Structure formats: C-alpha cells, structure tokens
PDB file of C-alpha atoms and ligand atoms in Angstrom:
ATOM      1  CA  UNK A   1       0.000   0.000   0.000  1.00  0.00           C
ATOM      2  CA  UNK A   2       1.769   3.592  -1.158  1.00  0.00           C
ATOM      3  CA  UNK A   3       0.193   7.139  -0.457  1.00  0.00           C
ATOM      4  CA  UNK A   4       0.276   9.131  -2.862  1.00  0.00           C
ATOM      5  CA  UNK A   5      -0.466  12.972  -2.076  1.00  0.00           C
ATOM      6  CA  UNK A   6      -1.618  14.695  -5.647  1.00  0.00           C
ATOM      7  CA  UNK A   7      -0.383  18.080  -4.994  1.00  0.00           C
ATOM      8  CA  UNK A   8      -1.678  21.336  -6.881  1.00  0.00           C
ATOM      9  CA  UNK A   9      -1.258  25.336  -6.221  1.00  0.00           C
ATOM     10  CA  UNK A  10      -4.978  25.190  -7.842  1.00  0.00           C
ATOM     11  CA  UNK A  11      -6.507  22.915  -5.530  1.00  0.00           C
ATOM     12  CA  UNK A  12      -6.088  21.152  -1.758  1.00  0.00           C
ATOM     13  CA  UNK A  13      -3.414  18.295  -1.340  1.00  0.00           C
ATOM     14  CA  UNK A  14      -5.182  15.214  -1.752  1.00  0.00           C
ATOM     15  CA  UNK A  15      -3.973  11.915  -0.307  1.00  0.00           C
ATOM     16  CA  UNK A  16      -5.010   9.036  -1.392  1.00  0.00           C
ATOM     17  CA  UNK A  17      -4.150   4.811  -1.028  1.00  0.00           C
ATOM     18  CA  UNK A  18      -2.682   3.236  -4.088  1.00  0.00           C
ATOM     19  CA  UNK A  19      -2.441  -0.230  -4.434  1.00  0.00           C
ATOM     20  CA  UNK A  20       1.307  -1.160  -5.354  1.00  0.00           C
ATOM     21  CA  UNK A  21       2.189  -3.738  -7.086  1.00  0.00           C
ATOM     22  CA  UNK A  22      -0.641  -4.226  -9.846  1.00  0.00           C
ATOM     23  CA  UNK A  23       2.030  -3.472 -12.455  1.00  0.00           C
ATOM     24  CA  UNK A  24      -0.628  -1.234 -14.937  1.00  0.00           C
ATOM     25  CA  UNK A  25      -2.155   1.138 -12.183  1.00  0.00           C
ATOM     26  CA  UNK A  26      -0.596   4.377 -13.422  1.00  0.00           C
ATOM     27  CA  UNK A  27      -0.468   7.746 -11.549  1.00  0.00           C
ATOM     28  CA  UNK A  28      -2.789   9.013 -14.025  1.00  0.00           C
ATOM     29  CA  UNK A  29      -5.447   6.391 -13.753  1.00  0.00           C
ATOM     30  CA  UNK A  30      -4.450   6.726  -9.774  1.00  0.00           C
ATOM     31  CA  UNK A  31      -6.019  10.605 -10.457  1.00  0.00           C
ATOM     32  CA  UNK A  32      -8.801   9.903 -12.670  1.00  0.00           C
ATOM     33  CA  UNK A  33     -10.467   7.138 -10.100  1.00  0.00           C
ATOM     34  CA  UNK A  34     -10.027  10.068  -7.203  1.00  0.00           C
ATOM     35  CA  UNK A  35     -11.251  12.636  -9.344  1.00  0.00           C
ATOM     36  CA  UNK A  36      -7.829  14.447  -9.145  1.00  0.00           C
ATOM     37  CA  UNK A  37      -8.055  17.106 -12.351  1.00  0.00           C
ATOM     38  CA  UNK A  38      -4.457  16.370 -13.563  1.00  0.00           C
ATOM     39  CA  UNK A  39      -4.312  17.285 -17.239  1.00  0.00           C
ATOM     40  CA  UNK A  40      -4.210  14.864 -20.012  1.00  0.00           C
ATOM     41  CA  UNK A  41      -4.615  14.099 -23.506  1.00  0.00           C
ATOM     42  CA  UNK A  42      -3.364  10.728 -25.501  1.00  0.00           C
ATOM     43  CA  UNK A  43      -2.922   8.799 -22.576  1.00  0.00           C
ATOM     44  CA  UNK A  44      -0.044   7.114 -24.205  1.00  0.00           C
ATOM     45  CA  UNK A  45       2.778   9.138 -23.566  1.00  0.00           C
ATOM     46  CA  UNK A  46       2.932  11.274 -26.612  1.00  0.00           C
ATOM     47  CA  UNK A  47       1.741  14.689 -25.756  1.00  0.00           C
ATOM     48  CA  UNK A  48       3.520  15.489 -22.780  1.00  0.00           C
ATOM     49  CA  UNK A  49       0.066  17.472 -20.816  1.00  0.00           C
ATOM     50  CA  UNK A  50      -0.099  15.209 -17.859  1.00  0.00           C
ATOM     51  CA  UNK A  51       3.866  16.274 -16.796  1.00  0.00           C
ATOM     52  CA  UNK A  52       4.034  16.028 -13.277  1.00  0.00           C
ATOM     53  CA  UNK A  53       6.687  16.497 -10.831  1.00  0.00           C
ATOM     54  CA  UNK A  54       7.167  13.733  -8.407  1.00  0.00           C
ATOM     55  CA  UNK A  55       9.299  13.716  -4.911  1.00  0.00           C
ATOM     56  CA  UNK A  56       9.256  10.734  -2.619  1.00  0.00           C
ATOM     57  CA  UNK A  57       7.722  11.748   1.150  1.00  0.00           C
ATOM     58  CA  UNK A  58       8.661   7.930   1.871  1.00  0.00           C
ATOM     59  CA  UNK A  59       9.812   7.616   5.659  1.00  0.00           C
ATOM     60  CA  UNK A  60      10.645   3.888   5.457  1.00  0.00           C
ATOM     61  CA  UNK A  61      12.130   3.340   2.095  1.00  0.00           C
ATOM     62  CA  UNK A  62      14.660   4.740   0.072  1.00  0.00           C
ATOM     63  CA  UNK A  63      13.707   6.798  -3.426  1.00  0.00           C
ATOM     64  CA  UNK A  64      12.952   4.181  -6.000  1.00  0.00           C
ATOM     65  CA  UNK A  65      14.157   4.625  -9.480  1.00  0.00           C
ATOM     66  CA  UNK A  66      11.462   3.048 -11.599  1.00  0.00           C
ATOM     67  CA  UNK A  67      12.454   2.856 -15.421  1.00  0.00           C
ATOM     68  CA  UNK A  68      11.313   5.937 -17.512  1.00  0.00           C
ATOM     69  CA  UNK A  69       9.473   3.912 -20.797  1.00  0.00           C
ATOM     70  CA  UNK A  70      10.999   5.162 -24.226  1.00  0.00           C
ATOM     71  CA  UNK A  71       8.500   7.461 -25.000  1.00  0.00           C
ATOM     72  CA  UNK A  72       8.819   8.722 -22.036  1.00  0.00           C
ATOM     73  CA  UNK A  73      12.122   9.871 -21.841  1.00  0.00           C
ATOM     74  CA  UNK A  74      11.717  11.553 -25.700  1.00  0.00           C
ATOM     75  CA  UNK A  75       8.653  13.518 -24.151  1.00  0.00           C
ATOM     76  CA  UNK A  76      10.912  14.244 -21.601  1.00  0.00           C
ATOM     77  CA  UNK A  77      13.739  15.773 -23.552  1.00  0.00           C
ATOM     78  CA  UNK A  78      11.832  17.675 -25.774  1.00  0.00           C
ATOM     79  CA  UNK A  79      10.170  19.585 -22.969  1.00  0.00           C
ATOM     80  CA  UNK A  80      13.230  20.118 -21.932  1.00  0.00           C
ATOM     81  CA  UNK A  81      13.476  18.704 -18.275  1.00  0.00           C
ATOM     82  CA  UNK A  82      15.904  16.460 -18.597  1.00  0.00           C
ATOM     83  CA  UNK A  83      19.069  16.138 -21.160  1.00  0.00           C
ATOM     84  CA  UNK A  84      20.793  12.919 -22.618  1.00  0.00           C
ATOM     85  CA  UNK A  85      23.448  13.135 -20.066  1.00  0.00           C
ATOM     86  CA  UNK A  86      21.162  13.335 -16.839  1.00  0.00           C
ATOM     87  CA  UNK A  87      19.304  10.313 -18.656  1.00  0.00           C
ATOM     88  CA  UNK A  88      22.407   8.309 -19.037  1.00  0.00           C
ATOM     89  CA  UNK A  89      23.283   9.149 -15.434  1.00  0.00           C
ATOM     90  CA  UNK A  90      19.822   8.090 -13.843  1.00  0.00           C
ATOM     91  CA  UNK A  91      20.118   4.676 -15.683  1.00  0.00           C
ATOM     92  CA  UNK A  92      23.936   4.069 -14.878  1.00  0.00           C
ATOM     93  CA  UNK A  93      22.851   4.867 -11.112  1.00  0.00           C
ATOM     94  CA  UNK A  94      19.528   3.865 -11.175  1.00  0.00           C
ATOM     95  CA  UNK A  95      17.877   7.458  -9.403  1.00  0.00           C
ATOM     96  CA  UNK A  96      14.856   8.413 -10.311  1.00  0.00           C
ATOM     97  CA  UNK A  97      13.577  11.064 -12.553  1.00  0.00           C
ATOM     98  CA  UNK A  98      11.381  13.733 -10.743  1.00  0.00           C
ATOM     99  CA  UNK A  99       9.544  14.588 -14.466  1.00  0.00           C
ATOM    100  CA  UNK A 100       7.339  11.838 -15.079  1.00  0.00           C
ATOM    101  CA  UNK A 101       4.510  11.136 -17.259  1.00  0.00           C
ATOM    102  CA  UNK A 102       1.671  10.489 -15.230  1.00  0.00           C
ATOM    103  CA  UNK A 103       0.144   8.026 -17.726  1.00  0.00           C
ATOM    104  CA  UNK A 104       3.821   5.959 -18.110  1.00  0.00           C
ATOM    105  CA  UNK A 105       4.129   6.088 -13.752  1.00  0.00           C
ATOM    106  CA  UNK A 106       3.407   2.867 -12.375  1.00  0.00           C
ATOM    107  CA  UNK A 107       2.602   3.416  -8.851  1.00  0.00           C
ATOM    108  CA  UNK A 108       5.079   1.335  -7.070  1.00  0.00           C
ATOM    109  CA  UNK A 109       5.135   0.945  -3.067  1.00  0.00           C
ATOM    110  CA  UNK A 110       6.243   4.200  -2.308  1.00  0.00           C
ATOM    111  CA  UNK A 111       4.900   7.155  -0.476  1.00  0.00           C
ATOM    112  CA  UNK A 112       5.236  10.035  -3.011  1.00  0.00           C
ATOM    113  CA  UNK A 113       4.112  13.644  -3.381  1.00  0.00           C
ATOM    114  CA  UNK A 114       2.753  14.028  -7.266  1.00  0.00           C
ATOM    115  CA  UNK A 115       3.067  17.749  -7.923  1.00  0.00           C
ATOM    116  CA  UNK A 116       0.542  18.700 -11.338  1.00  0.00           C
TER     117      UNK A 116
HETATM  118 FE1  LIG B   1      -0.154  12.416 -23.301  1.00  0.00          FE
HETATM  119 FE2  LIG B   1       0.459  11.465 -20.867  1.00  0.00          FE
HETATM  120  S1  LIG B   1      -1.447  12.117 -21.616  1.00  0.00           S
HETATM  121  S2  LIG B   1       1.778  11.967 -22.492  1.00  0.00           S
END
C-alpha cells in the first residue's frame, strides 16, 4: 500500500491509497479514479500534458528509481526537463527522474508527493 499525495497550487493536497504492485495502475489512472483534475490528452505518452513532478515523502524506504518507458524519456527531452546526459546518469545509477509522465508512472510501493 503507497500514499500518494496529488499536490496542486490550484486545488487542496489530496492523499489518497494506491495499491502497489498491480504493475498497470498508473499515476494518471491513480487521479482519474479520485477525481484528481491532472491534465491529459493521448494517454499514451505522446503529448507530454499530464507532466508532473514527483518527490518521494517515503519515511521507510529509500527513493525508488522506476524505469522511464521510451517514450517517455523523448517527451521528456523535448520539454526540456531532462538532457541525454542526466538520462544516461539516472540509468547508470539507477535514481529516479522527478519529471514523469503520469500516464507511463506505475505506482510502485512508495509514499510520493505528485506535484501537477
Ligand atoms: Fe499524453 Fe500522458 S497524456 S503523455
């Protein structure tokens, strides 16, 4: 069981349980279910509109790295937010990327703060 606290300067922090582990539950589908109004459009990680920023608030476990998908990281470096280098670095060293794609996120069991 993760919480994950959807985080907006639009709206009220809401927490909510996620269950880990189901390999396909995505942050994004995470936000639709609670009715969290994160931004999206092909749901496929193509258009880059659900970008969201995410930092672990995890007491217990150490930041997990969680692979970026492919598209991902091209979305991801044409925005801007993170170069080939910092990519390269993040896989050698397996840290985690704080841009994410909301729909490529698989919630994993972590407590995180999803900034949108
Ligand atoms: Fe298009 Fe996530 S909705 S990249």
């Amino acid at each position: 069981m993760a919480l994950v606290t959807f985080s907006s300067p639009e709206y009220r922090d809401k927490t909510v349980y996620a269950v880990a582990g189901s390999h396909t539950q995505t942050v994004l589908k995470l936000a639709l279910e609670n009715k969290i109004p994160i931004n999206f459009e092909c749901e496929d990680g193509e258009c880059g509109t659900c970008l969201v920023k995410v930092t672990s608030i995890d007491k217990k476990n150490q930041r997990m790295g969680g692979p970026l998908t492919e598209k991902e990281k091209a979305v991801l470096k044409q925005l801007g937010k993170v170069t080939s280098e910092e990519l390269e670095k993040m896989i050698v060293d397996d840290l985690p990327c704080e841009w994410r794609l909301a729909c490529q996120m698989i919630v994993r069991d972590e407590d995180i703060r999803v900034e949108y």
